[in-house]
Short mmCIF file of C-alpha atoms in Angstrom, two decimals:
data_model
loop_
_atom_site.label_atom_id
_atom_site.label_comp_id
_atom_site.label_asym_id
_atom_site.label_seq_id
_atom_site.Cartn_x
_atom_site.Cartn_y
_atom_site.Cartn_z
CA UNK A 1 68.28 146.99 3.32
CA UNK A 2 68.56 144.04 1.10
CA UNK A 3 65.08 142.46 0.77
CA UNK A 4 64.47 138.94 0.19
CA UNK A 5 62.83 137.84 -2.75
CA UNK A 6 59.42 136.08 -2.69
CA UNK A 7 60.05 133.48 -4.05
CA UNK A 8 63.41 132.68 -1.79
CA UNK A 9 61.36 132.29 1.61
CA UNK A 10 62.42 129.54 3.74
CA UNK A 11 65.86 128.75 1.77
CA UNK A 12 63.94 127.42 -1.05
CA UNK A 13 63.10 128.83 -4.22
CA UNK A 14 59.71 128.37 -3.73
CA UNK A 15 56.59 126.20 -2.63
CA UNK A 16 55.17 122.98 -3.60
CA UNK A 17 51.97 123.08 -5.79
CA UNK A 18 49.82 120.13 -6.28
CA UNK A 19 47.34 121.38 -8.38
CA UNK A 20 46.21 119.54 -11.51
CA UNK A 21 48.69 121.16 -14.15
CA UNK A 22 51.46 120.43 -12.07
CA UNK A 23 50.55 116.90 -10.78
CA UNK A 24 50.87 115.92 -14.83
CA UNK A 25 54.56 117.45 -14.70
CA UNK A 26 55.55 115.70 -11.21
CA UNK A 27 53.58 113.73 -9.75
CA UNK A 28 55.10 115.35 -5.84
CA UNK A 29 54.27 118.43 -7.04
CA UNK A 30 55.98 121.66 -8.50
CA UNK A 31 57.66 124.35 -6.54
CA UNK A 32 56.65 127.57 -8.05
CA UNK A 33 56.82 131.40 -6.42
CA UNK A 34 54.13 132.16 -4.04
CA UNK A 35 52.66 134.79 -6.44
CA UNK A 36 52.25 131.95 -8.95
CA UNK A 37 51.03 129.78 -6.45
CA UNK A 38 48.28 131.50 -5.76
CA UNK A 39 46.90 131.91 -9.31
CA UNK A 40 46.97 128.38 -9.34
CA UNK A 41 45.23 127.87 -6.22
CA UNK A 42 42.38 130.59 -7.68
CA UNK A 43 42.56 128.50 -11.17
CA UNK A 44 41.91 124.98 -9.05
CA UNK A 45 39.15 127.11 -7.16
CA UNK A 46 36.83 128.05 -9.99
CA UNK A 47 37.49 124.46 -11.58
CA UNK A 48 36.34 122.82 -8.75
CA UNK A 49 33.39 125.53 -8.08
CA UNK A 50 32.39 124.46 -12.21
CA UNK A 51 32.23 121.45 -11.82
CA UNK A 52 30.12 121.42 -8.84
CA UNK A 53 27.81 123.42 -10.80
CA UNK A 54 27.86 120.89 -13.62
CA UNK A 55 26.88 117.89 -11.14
CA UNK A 56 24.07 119.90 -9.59
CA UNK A 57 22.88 120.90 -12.84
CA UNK A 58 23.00 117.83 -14.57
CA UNK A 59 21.25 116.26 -11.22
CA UNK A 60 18.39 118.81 -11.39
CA UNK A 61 18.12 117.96 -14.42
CA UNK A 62 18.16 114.29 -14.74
CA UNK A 63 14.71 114.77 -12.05
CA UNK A 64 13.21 116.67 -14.14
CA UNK A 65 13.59 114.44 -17.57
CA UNK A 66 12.66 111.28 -14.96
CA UNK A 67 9.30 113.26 -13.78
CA UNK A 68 8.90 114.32 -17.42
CA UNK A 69 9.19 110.59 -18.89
CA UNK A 70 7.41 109.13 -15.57
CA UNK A 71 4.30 111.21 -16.71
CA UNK A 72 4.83 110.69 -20.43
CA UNK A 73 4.71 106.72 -19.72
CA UNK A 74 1.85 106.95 -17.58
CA UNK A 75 -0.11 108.77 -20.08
CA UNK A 76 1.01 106.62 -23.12
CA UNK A 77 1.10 103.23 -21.63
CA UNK A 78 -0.20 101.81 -24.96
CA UNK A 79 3.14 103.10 -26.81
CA UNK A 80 6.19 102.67 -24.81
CA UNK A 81 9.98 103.80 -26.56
CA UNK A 82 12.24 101.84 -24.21
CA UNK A 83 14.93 101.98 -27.14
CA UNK A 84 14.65 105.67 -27.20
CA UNK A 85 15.06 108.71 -25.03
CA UNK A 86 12.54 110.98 -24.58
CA UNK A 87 13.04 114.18 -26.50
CA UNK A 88 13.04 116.17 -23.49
CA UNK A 89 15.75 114.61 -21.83
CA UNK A 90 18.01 115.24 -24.92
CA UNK A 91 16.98 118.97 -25.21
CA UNK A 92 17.96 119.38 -21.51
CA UNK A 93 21.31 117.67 -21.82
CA UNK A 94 22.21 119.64 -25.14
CA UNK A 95 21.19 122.91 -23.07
CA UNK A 96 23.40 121.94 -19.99
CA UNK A 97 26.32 120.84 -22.45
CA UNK A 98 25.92 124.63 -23.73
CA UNK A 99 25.47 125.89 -20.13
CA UNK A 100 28.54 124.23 -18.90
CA UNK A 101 30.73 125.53 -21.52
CA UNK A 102 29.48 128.96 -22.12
CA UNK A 103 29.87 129.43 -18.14
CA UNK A 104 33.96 127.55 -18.87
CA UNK A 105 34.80 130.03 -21.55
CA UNK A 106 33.79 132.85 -19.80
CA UNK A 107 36.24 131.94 -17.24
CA UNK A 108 39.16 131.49 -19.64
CA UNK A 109 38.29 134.96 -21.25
CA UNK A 110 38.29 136.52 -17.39
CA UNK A 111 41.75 134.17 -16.16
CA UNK A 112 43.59 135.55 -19.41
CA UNK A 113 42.69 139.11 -19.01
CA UNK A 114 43.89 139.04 -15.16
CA UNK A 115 47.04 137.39 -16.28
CA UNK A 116 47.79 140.08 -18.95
CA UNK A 117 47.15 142.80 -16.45
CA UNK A 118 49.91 141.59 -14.51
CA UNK A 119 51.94 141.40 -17.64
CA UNK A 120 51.31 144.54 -19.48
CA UNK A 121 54.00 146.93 -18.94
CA UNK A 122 57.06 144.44 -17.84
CA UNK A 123 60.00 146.04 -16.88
CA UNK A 124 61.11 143.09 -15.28
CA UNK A 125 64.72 141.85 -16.79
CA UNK A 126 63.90 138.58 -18.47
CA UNK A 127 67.23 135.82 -18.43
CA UNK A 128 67.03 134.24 -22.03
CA UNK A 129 68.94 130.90 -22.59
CA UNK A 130 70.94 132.57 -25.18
CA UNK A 131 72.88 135.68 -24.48
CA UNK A 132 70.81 138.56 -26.38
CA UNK A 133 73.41 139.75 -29.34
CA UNK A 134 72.67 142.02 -32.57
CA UNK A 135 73.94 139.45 -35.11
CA UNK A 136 70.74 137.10 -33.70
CA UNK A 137 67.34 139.05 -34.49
CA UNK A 138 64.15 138.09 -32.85
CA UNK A 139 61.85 135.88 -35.00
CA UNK A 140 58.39 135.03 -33.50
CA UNK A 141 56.80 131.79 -34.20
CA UNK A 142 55.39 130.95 -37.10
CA UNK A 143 51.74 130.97 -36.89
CA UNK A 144 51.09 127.84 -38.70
CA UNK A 145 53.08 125.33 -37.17
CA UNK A 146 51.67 124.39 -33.42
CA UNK A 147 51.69 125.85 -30.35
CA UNK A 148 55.26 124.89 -27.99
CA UNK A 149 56.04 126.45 -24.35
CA UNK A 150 59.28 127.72 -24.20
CA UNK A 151 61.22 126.83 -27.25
CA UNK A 152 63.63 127.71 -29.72
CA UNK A 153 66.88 130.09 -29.82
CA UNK A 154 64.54 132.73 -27.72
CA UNK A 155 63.68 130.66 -24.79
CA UNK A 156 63.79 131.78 -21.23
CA UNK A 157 65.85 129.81 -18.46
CA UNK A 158 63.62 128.28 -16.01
CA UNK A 159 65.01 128.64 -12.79
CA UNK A 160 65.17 132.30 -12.87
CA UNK A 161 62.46 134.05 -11.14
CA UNK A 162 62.06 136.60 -13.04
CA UNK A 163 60.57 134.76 -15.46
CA UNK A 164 58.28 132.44 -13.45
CA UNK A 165 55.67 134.24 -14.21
CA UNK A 166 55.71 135.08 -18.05
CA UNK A 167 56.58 131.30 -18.23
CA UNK A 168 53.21 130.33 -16.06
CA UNK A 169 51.34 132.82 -18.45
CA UNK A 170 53.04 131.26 -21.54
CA UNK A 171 52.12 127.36 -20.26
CA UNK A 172 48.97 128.09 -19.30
CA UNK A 173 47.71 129.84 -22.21
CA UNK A 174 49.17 126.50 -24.31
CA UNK A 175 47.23 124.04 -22.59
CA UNK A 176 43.95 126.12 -22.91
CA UNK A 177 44.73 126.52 -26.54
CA UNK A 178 45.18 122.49 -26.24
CA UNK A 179 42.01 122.45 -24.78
CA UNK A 180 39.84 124.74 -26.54
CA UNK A 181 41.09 123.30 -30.15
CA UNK A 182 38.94 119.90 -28.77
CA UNK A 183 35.53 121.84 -29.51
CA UNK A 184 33.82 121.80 -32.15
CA UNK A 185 34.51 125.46 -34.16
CA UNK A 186 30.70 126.51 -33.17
CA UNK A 187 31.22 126.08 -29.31
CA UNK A 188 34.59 127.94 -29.22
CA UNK A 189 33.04 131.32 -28.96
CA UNK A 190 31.69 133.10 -25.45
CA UNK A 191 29.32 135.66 -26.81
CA UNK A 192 30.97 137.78 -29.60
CA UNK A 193 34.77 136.71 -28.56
CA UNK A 194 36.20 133.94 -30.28
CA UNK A 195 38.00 132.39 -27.22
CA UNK A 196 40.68 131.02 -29.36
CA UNK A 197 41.63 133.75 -30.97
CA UNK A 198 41.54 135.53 -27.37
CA UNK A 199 44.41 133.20 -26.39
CA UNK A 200 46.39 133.35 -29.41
CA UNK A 201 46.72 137.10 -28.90
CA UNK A 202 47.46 136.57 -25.93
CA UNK A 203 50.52 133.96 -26.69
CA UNK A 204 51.57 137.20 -29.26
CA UNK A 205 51.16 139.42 -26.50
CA UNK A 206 53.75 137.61 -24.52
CA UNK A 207 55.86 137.21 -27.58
CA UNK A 208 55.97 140.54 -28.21
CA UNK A 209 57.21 141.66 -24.36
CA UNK A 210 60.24 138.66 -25.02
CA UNK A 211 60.87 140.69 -28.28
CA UNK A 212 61.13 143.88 -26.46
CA UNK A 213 63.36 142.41 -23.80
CA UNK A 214 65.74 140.78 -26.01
CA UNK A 215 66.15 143.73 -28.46
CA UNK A 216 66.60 146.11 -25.14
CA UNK A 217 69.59 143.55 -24.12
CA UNK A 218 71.12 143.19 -27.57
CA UNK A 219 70.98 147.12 -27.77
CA UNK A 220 71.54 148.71 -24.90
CA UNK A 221 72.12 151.73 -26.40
CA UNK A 222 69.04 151.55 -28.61
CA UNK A 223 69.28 150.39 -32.52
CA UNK A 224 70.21 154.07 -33.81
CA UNK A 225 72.47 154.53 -30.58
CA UNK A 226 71.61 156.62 -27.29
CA UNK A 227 67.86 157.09 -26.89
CA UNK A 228 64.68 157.36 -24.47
CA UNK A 229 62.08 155.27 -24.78
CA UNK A 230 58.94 156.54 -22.74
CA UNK A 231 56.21 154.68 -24.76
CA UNK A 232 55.69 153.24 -21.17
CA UNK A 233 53.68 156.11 -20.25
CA UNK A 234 51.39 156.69 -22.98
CA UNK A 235 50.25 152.98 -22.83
CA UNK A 236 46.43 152.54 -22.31
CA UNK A 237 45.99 150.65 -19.10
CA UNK A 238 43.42 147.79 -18.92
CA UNK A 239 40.24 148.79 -16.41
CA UNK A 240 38.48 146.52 -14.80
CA UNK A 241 35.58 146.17 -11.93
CA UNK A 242 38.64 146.64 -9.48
CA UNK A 243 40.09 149.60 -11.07
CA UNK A 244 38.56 151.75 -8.71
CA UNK A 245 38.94 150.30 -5.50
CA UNK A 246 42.73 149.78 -6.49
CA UNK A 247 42.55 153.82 -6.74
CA UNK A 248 41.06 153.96 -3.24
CA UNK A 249 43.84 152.40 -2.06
CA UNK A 250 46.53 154.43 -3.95
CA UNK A 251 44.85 157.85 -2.59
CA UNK A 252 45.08 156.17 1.44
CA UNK A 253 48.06 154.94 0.97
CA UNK A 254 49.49 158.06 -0.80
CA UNK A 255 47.68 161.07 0.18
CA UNK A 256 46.93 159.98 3.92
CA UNK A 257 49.90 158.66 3.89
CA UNK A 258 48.83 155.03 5.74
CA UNK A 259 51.74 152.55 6.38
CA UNK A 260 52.10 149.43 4.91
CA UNK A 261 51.00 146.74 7.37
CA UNK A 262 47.48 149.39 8.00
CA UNK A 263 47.07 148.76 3.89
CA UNK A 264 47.27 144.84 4.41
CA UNK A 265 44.61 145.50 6.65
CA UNK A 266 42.76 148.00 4.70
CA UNK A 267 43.06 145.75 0.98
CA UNK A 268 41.72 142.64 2.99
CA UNK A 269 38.73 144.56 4.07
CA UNK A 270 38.34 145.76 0.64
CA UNK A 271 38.31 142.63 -0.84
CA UNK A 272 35.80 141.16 1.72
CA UNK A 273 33.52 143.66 1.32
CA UNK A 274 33.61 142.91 -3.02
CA UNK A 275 33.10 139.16 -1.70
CA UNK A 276 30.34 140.09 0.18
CA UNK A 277 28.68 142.46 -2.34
CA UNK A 278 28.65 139.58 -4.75
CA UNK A 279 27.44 137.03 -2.46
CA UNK A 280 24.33 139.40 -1.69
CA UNK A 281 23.02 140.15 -5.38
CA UNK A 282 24.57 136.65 -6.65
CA UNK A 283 27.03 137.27 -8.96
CA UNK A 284 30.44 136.04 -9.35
CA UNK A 285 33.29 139.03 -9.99
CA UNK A 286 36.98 138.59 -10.30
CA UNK A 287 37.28 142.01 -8.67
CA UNK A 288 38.44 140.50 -5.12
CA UNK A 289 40.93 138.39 -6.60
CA UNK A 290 42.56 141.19 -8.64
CA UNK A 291 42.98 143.22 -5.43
CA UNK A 292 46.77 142.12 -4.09
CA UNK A 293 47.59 142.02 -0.46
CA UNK A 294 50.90 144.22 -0.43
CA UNK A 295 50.46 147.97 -1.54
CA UNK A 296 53.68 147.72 -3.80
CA UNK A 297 51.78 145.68 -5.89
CA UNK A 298 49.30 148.33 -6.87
CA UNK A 299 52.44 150.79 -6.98
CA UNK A 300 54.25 148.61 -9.19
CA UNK A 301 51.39 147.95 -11.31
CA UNK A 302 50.59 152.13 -11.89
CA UNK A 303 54.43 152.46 -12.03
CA UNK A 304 54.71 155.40 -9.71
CA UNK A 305 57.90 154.71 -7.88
CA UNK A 306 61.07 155.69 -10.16
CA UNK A 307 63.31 153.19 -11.90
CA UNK A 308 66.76 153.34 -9.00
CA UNK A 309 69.69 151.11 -9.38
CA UNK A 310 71.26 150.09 -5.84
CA UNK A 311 75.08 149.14 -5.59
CA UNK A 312 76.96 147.99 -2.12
CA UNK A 313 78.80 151.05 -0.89
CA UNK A 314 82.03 150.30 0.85
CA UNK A 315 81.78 151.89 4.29
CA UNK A 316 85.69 152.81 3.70
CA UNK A 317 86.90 153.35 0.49
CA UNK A 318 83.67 154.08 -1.16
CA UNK A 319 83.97 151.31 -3.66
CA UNK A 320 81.24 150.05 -5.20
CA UNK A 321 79.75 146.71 -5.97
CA UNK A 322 76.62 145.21 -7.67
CA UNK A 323 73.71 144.58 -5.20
CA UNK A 324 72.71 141.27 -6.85
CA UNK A 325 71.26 138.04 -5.92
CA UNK A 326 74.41 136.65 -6.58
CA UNK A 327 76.16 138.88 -3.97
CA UNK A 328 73.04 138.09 -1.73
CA UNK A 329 72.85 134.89 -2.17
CA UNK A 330 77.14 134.83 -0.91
CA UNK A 331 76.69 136.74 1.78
CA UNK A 332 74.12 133.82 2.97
CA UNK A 333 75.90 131.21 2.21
CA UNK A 334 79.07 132.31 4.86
CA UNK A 335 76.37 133.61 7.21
CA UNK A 336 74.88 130.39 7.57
CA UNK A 337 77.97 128.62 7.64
CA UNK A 338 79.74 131.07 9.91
CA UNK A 339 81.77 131.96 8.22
CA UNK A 340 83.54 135.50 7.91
CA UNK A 341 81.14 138.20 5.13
CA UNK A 342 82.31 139.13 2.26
CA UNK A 343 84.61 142.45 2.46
CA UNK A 344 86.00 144.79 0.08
CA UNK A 345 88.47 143.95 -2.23
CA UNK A 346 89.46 147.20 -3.68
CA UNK A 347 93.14 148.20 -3.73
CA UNK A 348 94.35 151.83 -3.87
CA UNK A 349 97.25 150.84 -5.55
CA UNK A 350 98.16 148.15 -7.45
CA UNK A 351 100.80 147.67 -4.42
CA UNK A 352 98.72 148.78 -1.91
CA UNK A 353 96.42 145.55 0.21
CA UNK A 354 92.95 144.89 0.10
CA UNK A 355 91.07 147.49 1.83
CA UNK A 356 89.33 144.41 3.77
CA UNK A 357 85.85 146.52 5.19
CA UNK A 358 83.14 144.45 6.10
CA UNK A 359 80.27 145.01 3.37
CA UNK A 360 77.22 143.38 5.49
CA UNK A 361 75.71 143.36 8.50
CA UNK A 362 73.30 141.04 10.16
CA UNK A 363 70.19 142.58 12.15
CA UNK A 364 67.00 140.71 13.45
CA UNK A 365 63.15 142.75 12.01
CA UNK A 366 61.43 141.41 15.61
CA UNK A 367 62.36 139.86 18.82
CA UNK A 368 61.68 136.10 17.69
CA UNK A 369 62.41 136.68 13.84
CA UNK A 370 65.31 134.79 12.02
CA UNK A 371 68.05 137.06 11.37
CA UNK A 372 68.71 138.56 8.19
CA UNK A 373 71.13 140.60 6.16
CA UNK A 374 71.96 143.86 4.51
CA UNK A 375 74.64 146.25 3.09
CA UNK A 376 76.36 148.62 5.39
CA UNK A 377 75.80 150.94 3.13
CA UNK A 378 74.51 151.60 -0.54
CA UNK A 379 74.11 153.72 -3.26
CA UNK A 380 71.26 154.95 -4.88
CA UNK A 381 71.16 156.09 -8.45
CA UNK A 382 67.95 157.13 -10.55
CA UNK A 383 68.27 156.00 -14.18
CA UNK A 384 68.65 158.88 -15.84
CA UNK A 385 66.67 157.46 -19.42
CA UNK A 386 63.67 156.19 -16.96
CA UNK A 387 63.42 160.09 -15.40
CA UNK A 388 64.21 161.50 -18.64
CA UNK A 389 61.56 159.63 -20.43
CA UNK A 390 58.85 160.84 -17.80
CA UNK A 391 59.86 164.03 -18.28
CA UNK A 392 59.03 164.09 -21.93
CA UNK A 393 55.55 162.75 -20.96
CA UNK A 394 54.22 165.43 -19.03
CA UNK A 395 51.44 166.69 -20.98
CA UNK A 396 52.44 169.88 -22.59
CA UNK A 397 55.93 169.75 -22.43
CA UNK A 398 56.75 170.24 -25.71
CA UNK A 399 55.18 173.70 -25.51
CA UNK A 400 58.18 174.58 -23.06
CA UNK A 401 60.91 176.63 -24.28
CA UNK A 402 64.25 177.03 -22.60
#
């Protein structure tokens, strides 16, 4: 069955966000995927939940200097300093200033380690503006001139979603670069990480996956022809406080073999029992928000499921035909209009007509549920590098001889 993309609910290519970011690109708001739209719901979350913190600090605060200078007055009466502030008040502000943006940085360290997680080992197909070719080599930025989203002879197009969110990553790390270069150099540090530096690794990071994708596309037979690339699997994964729970949910979902819509349930417990955990001892953990609604995610993420490439399979002649959103996105089109599906065009002859079988059928998931559309038939084929590749990273295969 053809599945619809995400970001394609509705007949749209995606929802409107009105968060802050995008109000200062359009003013009626962007439409982004929903996966991206919830990051930036979660980003406008912990903005607003800072600077409530701020006010109520800076209000606590503010009594406290007033009862401090109230009592100072009343006990120097003789020598009043109304041109002055009282040195307390300027300690407290200086160590709410500090407050403020130690508790800030820490959440740009935590918001670009979650976004790297779900960028680390990218198999998605990136669509570059520029068709990827071998007489064009991949040159990353230089270092020294500043910071641009997006730019150049490597650029990505925008209306693809497949790269919504390596472009999101990409803008957003930009503007907190902006951002951060407005401190002073002492304040630009949370703890021992220099927050700066944490984002342009980052910004390299991403660089280095559009690298990898365009030098996969300008050679798909590798540089030094057919080969198997399998550095995949010997990556060191990122842990975090969710690690384990995503795990948990793996092993029910895997071993006890628990459908899909019980794991929606079973993920949304897990994450409100995190939620409450931290609520109790007062702390405030990203783990619920790394924890994904839709099992695939976590399968995706631990790349279990094997690398398959599906084709439309002509219920006749056995032709086949790309399964792509193109072809999906056809088949729609005369669907909606009423219009006869596509069919297959194959000839067995040069002389011989169009074989003419209908490639797609319409179906309905539920009784009320809009109808939707899939191949007849399809075929299934396992890239044979990706299988290959995991083969040759089974610990203690090279001590096998055939």
């Amino acid at each position: 069955m053809a599945r619809r993309h995400r970001g394609d609910s509705n007949g749209s290519d995606g929802q409107p966000c009105h968060c802050q970011d995008c109000l200062k690109q359009n003013p009626d708001g962007v439409l982004v995927p929903h996966s991206i739209l919830t990051e930036h719901r979660h980003r406008e979350r912990l903005r607003t939940n800072l600077l409530a913190r701020i006010d109520r600090s800076q209000s606590a605060s503010s009594g406290k200097a007033k009862e401090t200078a109230e009592s100072n007055t009343d006990a120097h009466s003789l020598q009043p300093h109304p041109s002055e502030d009282p040195p307390l008040f300027s300690s407290v502000t200086s160590s709410i200033s500090t407050e403020a943006t130690d508790s800030w940085l820490g959440c740009i360290v935590s918001e670009v380690s979650m976004r790297l997680q779900t960028l680390c080992d990218c198999e998605t197909h990136l669509v570059f503006i520029n068709t990827p070719s071998p007489s064009l080599s991949f040159v990353f930025p230089d270092s020294a001139s500043p910071v641009k989203v997006n730019t150049g002879d490597f650029a990505l197009q925008t209306k693809k979603i497949t790269n919504f969110r390596l472009l999101d990553a990409e803008a957003r790390f930009c503007h907190l670069l902006q951002m951060i270069e407005t401190l002073p150099v002492e304040q630009r540090s949370f703890g021992e990480v220099d927050v700066k530096e944490e984002l342009l690794e980052a910004l390299n990071k991403i660089h280095c996956i559009k690298e990898r994708q365009w030098t996969l596309q300008a050679y798909p037979d590798g540089r030094q022809g057919s080969t198997v690339d399998n550095g995949l699997h010997f990556s060191q994964r990122r842990t975090t406080d969710a690690t384990p729970t995503l795990l948990a949910a793996l092993i029910m979902y895997i071993k006890n073999r628990s459908s899909t819509r019980s794991m929606r349930v079973n993920l949304a417990l897990l994450r409100c029992i995190l939620k409450g955990f931290a609520k109790k001892h007062g702390v405030e953990s990203p783990a619920p928000v790394l924890i994904p609604k839709d099992i695939h995610t976590i399968v995706a993420h631990f790349n279990l499921d094997p690398t398959l490439h599906v084709s439309i399979l002509c219920p006749r002649c056995y032709a086949l035909y790309p399964l792509t959103e193109e072809a999906l996105g056809k088949a729609e089109k005369a669907h909606q209009a009423h219009a006869p599906l596509p069919v297959c065009e194959e000839r067995s002859s040069p002389d011989s007509p169009l074989c003419g079988a209908t490639l797609w059928r319409s179906f309905k998931s539920g009784k009320h549920s809009l109808p939707l559309l899939a191949p007849i038939r399809k075929q299934v084929f396992q890239d044979l590098k990706s299988w290959i590749g995991r083969l040759l990273a089974i610990p203690g295969i090279e001590d096998i001889h055939l």
